[in-house]
Short mmCIF file of C-alpha atoms in Angstrom, two decimals:
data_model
loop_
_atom_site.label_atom_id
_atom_site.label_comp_id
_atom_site.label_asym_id
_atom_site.label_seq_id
_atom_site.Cartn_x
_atom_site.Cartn_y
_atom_site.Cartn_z
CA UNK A 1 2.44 24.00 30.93
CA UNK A 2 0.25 21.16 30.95
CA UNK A 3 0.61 17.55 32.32
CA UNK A 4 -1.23 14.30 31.73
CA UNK A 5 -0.51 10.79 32.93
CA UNK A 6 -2.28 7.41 31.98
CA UNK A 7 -1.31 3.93 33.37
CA UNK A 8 -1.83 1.58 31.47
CA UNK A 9 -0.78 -2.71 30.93
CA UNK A 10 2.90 -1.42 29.73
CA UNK A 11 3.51 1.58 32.61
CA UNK A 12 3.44 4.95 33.05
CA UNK A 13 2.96 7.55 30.01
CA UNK A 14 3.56 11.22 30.83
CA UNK A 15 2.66 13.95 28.47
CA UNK A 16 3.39 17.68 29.08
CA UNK A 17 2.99 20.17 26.79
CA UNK A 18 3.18 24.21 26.23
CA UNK A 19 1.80 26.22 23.09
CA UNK A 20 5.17 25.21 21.28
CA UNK A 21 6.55 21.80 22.06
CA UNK A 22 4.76 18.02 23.12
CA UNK A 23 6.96 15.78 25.38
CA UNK A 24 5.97 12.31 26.12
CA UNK A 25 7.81 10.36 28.88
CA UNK A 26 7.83 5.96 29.37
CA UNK A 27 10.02 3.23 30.19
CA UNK A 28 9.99 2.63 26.60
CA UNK A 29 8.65 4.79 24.20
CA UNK A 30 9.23 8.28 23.95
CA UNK A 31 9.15 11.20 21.69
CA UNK A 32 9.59 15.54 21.37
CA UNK A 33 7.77 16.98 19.03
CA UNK A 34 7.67 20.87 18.11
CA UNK A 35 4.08 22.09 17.38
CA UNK A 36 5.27 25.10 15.24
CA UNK A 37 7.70 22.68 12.82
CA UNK A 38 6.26 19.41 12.81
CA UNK A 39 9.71 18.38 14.06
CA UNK A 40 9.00 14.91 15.18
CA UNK A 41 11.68 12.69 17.27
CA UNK A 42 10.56 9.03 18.65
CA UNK A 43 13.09 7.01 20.67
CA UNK A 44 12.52 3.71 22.73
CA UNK A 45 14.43 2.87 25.96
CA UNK A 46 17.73 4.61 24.70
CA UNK A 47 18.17 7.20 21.98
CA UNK A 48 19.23 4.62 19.39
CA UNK A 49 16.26 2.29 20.22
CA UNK A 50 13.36 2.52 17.13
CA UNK A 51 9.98 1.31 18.68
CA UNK A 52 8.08 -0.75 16.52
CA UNK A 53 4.88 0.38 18.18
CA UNK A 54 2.85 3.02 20.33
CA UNK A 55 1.03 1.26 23.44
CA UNK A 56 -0.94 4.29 24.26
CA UNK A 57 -2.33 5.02 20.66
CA UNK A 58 -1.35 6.80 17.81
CA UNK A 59 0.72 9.87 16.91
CA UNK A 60 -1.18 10.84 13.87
CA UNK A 61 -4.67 10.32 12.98
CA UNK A 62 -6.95 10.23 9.90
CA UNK A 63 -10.12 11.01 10.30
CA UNK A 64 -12.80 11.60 7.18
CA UNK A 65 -15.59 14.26 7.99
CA UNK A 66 -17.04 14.34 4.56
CA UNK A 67 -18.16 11.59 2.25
CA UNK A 68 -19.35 12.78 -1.64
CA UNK A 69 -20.18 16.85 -2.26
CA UNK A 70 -16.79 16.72 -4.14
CA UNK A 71 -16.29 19.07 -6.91
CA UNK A 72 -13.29 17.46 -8.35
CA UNK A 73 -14.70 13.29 -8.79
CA UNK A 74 -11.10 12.73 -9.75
CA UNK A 75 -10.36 9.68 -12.45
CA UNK A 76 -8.55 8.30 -9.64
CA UNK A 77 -10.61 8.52 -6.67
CA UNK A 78 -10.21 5.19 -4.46
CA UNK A 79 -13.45 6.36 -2.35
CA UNK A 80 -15.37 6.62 -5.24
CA UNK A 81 -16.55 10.35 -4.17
CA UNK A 82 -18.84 11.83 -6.08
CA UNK A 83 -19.98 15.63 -6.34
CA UNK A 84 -23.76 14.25 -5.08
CA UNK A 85 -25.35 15.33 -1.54
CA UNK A 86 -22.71 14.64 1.10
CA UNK A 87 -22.47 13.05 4.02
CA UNK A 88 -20.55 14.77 6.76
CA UNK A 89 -19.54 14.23 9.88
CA UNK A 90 -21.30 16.09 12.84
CA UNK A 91 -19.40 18.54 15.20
CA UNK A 92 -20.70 16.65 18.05
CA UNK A 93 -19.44 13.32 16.40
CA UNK A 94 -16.15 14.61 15.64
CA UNK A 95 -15.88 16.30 19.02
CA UNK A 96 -16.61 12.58 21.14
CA UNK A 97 -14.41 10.85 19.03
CA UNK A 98 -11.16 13.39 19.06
CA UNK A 99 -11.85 13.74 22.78
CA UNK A 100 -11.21 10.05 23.99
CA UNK A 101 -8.10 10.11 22.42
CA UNK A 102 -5.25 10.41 24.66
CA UNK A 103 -3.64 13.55 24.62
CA UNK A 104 -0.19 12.31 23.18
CA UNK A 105 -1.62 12.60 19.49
CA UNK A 106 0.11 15.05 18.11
CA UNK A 107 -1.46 15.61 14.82
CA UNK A 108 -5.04 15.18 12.57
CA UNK A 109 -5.43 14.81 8.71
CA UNK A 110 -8.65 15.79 8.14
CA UNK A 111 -10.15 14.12 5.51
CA UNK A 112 -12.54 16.50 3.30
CA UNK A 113 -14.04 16.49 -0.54
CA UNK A 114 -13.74 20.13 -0.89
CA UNK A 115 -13.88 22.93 2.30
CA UNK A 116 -17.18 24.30 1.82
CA UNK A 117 -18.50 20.79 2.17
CA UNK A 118 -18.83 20.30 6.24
CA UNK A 119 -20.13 23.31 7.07
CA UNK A 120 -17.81 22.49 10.81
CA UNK A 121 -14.75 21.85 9.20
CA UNK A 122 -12.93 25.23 10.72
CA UNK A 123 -14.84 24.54 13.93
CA UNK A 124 -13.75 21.48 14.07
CA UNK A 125 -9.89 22.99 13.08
CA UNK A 126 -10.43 25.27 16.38
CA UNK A 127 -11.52 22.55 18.77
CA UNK A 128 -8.54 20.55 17.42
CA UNK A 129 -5.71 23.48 18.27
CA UNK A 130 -7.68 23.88 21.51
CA UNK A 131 -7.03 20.27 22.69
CA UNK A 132 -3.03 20.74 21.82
CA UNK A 133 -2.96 18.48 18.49
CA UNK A 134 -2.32 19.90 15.36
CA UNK A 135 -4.74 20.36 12.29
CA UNK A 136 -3.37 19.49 8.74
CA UNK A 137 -5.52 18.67 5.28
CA UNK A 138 -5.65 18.20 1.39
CA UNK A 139 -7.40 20.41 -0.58
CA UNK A 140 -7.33 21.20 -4.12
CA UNK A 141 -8.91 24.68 -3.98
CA UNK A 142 -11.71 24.40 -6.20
CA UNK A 143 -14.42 25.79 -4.13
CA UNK A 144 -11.61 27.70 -1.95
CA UNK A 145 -12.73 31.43 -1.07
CA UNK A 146 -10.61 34.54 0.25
CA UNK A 147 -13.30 34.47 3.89
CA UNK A 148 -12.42 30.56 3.66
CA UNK A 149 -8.40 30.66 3.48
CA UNK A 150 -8.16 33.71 6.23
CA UNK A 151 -10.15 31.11 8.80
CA UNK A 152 -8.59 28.56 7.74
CA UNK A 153 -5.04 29.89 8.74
CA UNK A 154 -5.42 30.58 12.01
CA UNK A 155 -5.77 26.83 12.72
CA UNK A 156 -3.86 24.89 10.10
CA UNK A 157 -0.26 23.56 10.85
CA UNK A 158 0.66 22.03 7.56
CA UNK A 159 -1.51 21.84 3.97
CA UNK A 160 -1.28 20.02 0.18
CA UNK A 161 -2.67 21.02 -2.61
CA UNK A 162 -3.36 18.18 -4.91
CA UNK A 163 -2.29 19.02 -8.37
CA UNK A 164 -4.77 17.88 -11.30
CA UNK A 165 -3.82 17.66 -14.59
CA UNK A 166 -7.16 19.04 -16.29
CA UNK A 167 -5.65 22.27 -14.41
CA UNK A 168 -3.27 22.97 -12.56
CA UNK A 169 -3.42 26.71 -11.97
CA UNK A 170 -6.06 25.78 -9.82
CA UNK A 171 -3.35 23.68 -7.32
CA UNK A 172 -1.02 27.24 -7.86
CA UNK A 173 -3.08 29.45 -7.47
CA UNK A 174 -4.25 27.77 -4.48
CA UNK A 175 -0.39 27.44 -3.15
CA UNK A 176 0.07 30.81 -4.28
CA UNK A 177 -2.93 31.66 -1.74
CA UNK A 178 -1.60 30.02 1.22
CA UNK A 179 2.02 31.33 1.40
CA UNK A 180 0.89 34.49 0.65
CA UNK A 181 -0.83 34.32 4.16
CA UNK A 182 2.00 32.80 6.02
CA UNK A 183 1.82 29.15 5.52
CA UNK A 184 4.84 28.04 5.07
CA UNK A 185 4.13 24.19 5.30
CA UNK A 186 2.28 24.86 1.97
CA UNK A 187 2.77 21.36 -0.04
CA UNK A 188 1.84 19.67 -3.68
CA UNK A 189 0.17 16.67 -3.60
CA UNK A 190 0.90 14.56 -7.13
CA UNK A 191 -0.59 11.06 -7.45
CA UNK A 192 2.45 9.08 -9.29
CA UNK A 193 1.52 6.39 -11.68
CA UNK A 194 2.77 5.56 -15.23
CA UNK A 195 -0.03 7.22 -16.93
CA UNK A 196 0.45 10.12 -14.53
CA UNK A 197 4.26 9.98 -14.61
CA UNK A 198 4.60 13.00 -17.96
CA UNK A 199 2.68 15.27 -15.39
CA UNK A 200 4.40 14.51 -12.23
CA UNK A 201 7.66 15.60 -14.30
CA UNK A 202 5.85 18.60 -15.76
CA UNK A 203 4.77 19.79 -11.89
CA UNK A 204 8.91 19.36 -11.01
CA UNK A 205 9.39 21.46 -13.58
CA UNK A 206 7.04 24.20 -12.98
CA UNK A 207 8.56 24.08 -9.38
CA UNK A 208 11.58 26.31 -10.77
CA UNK A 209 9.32 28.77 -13.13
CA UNK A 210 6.55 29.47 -11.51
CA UNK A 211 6.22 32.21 -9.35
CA UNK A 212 3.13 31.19 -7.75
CA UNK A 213 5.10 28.00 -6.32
CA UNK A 214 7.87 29.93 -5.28
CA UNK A 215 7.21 29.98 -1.45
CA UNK A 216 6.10 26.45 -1.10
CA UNK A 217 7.88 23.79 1.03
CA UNK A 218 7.62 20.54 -0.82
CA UNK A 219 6.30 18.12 -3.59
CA UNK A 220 4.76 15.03 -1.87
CA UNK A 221 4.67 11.80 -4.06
CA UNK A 222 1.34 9.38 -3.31
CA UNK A 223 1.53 6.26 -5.18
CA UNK A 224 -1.61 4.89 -6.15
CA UNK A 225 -3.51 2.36 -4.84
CA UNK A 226 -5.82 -0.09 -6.60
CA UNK A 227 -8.88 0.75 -5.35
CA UNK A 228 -11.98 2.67 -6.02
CA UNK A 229 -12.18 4.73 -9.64
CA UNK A 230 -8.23 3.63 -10.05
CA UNK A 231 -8.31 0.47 -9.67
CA UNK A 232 -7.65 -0.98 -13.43
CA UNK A 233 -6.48 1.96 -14.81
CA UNK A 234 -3.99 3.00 -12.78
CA UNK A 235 -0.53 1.31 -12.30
CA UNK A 236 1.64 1.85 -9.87
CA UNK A 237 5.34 2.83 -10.70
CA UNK A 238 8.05 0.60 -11.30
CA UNK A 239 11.41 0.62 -8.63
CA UNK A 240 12.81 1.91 -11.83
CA UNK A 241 10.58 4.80 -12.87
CA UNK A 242 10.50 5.85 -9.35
CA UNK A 243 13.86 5.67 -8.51
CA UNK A 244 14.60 7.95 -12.01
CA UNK A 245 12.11 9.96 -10.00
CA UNK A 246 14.24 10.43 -7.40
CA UNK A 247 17.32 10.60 -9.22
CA UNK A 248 15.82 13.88 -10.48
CA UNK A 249 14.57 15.54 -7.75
CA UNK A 250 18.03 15.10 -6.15
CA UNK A 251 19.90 16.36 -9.10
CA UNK A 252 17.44 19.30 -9.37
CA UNK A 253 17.71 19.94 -5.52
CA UNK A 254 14.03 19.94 -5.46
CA UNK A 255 12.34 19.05 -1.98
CA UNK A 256 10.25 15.90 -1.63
CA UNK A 257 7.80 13.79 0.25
CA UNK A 258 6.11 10.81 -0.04
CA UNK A 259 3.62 8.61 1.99
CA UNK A 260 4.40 5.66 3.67
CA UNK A 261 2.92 3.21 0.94
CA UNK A 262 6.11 4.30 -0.96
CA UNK A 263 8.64 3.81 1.41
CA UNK A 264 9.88 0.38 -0.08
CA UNK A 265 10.24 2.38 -2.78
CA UNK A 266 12.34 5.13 -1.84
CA UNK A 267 14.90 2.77 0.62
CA UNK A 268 15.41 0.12 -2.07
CA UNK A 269 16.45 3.15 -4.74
CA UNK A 270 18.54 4.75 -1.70
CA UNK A 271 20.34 1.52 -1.07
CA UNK A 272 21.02 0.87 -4.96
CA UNK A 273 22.41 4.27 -5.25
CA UNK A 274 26.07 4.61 -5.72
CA UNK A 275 26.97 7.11 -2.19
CA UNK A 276 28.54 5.57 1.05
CA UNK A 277 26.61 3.80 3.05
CA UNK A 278 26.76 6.66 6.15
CA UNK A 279 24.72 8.86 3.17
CA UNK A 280 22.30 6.41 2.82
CA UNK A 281 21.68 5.55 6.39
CA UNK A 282 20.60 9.11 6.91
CA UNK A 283 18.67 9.10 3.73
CA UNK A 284 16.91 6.64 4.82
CA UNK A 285 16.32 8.35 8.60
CA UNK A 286 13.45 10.41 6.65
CA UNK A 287 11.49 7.51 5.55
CA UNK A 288 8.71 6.19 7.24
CA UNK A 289 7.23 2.95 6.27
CA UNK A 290 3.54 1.69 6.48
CA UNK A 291 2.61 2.55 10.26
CA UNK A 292 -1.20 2.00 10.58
CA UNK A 293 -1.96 0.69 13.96
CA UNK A 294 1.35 1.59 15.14
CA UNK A 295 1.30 4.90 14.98
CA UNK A 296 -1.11 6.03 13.18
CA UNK A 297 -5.26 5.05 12.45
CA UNK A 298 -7.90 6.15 10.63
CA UNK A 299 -11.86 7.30 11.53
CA UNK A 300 -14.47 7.45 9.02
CA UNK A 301 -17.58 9.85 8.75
CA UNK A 302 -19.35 7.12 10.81
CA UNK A 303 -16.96 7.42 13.27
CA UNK A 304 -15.94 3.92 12.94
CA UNK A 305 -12.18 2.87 13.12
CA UNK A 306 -9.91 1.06 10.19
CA UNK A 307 -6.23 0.59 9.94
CA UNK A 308 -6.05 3.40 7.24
CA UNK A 309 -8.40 4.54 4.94
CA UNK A 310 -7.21 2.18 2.38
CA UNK A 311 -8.49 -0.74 4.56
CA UNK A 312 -11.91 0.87 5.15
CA UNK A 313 -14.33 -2.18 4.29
CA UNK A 314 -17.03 -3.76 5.91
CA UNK A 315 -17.93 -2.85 9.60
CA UNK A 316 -15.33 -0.99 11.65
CA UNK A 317 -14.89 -0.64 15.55
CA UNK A 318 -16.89 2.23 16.57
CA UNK A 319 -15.46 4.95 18.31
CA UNK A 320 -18.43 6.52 19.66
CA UNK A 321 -19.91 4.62 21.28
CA UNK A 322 -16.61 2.57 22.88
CA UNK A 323 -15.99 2.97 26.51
CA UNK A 324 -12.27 3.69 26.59
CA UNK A 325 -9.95 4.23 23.75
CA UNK A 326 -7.90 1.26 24.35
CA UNK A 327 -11.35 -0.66 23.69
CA UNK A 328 -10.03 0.32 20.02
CA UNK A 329 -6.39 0.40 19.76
CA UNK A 330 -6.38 -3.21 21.23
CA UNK A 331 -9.73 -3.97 19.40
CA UNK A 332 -9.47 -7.79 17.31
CA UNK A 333 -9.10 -5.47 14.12
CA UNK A 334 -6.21 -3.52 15.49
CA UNK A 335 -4.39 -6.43 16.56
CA UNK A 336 -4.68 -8.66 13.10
CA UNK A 337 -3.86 -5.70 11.16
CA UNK A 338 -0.97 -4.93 13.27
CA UNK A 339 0.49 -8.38 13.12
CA UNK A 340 0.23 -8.74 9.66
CA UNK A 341 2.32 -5.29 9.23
CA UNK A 342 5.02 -6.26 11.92
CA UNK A 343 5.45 -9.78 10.10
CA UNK A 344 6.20 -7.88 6.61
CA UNK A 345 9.45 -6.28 8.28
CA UNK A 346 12.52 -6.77 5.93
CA UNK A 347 15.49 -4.49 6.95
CA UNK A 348 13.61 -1.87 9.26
CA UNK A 349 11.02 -1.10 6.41
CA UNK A 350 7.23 -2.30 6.60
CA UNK A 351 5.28 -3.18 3.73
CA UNK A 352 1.60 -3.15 2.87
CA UNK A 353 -0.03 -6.74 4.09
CA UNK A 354 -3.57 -4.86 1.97
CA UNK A 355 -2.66 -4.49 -1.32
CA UNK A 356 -0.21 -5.18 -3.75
CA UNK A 357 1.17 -1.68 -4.63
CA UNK A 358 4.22 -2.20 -6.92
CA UNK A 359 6.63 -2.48 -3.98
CA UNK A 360 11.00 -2.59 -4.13
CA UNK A 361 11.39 -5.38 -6.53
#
């Protein structure tokens, strides 16, 4: 069992910790989370309290360790990656930023073009699991070897595939290849859109018939954002297309995610649905809105922090060279962005203050 404390402006913030679970302990803000599920609780003072924010830092974080050397270039890339040389982030530059974090963060997204590109990504996986947080990705399998996957499983918590219409045996075949070696937080990643919307419904479908998908956990919904190669040629769902969405994944008892950017979505077609309002209050329990710079954040290849990678423009607040971690989290940029998130509350859901994404109308 391990035990940290920090003190900081708010109190007292004690972390323990064994291979399986993550406990933090404050006056209020709290959570238990299970390394093995990704079971996830967060409470404030009492257990019905919902904190609005993380004092010590975030929960989750995003961090990018390759720019360009992509073999897909996707249609709708809103980096822009190209397959051109890369640039990747160092080991050593990965390993000072992720080690000023406090040790509360429970899990990383690493951000990659394809995983032959950083030639550290599994080292960087390892140092990751050694410091207690959790190692999760997006891949879509392209360049993915038998040698690769068998490293790559002795780190990873949780993984999507991203599903691309110009094939998609290469997204289940890739599934296919991850359950067979034990993952079972194996996901599909499917960009929704209404030009993409005839293969999001074709992916649902294949969800039943394919044998290659028949292990998986769950079909993740990312709503596009108008940026990069998608911006003008791209739109973002309508509340009605997406809650039809919905509507069908329910009927066909087919299990779902989504990211945050589409959780306006997903509570305003909960709340127009005709169940009682005790089914929709737990429906809406497993929705979490917008939460950059309150518990999450994002690190590019530079090492420089943004709210989320959506955000990424300009100069950030650089992580390696800062002094203390709450340098950052409590950095000018952290505090506008936060701010402006708070102030779009309406009914316990956040909304993006970036960009207009075709939220609940």
């Amino acid at each position: 069992m391990k035990r940290h404390i920090y003190d900081i402006i708010e109190g007292r913030f004690v972390i323990t910790e064994n291979d399986e679970m993550k406990w933090l302990r404050s006056a209020e803000y709290n959570y238990n989370f299970n390394k093995r599920t990704g079971l996830f609780f967060r409470w404030g003072k009492a257990k019905e309290d919902d904190p609005s924010f993380c004092p010590l830092g975030p929960e989750i974080l995003d961090i990018e360790i390759s720019v360009n050397g992509c073999p897909n270039a996707c249609p709708f890339c809103y980096k822009n990656n190209k397959n051109t040389e890369p640039t990747n982030m160092s080991f050593e530059t990965f390993k000072t930023v992720i080690d000023k974090f406090p040790k509360h963060l429970s899990q990383i997204a690493f951000g990659i073009t394809g995983v032959q590109t950083n030639p550290d990504f599994v080292r960087m996986m390892k140092h990751t699991r050694e410091l207690g947080i959790i190692p999760n990705f997006t891949l879509s399998g392209i360049d993915l070897t038998d040698k690769i996957a068998d490293e790559i499983v002795q780190f990873v918590g949780g993984l999507a595939v991203s599903a691309y219409e110009t094939d998609k045996n290469i997204c289940y075949n890739t599934v296919k290849a991850f359950t067979d070696r034990g993952i079972k937080q194996t996901n599909i990643h499917l960009m929704t859109s209404e030009e993409t919307l005839p293969f999001v419904y074709e992916v649902l479908n294949d969800r039943f018939t394919d044998p290659r998908l028949h292990d998986m956990n769950a079909i993740i919904f990312l709503g596009v954002k108008p940026k990069g190669r998608a911006k003008d040629k791209y739109t973002p769902l309508s509340q009605g297309a997406f809650a039809d969405l919905l509507d069908f994944c329910l009927e066909k008892n087919i299990s779902i995610g989504f990211d945050s950017c589409t959780a306006p979505k997903y509570e305003a077609a909960v709340n127009a649905m005709p169940i009682d309002d005790e089914t929709k209050k737990r429906m809406i329990e497993y929705s979490e809105s917008c939460e950059s710079t309150l518990f999450s954040m994002y690190v590019n290849v530079l090492g420089q922090f943004f709210p989320c990678s959506f955000t990424e423009n300009g100069e950030g607040v650089d992580l390696v060279e800062a002094a203390d971690f709450q340098d950052v989290w409590r950095s000018a940029k952290a505090e506008e962005f936060r701010k402006l998130l708070l102030a779009t509350t309406k009914d316990g859901c956040r909304s993006c203050p970036a960009f207009d994404i075709g939220g609940a109308k």
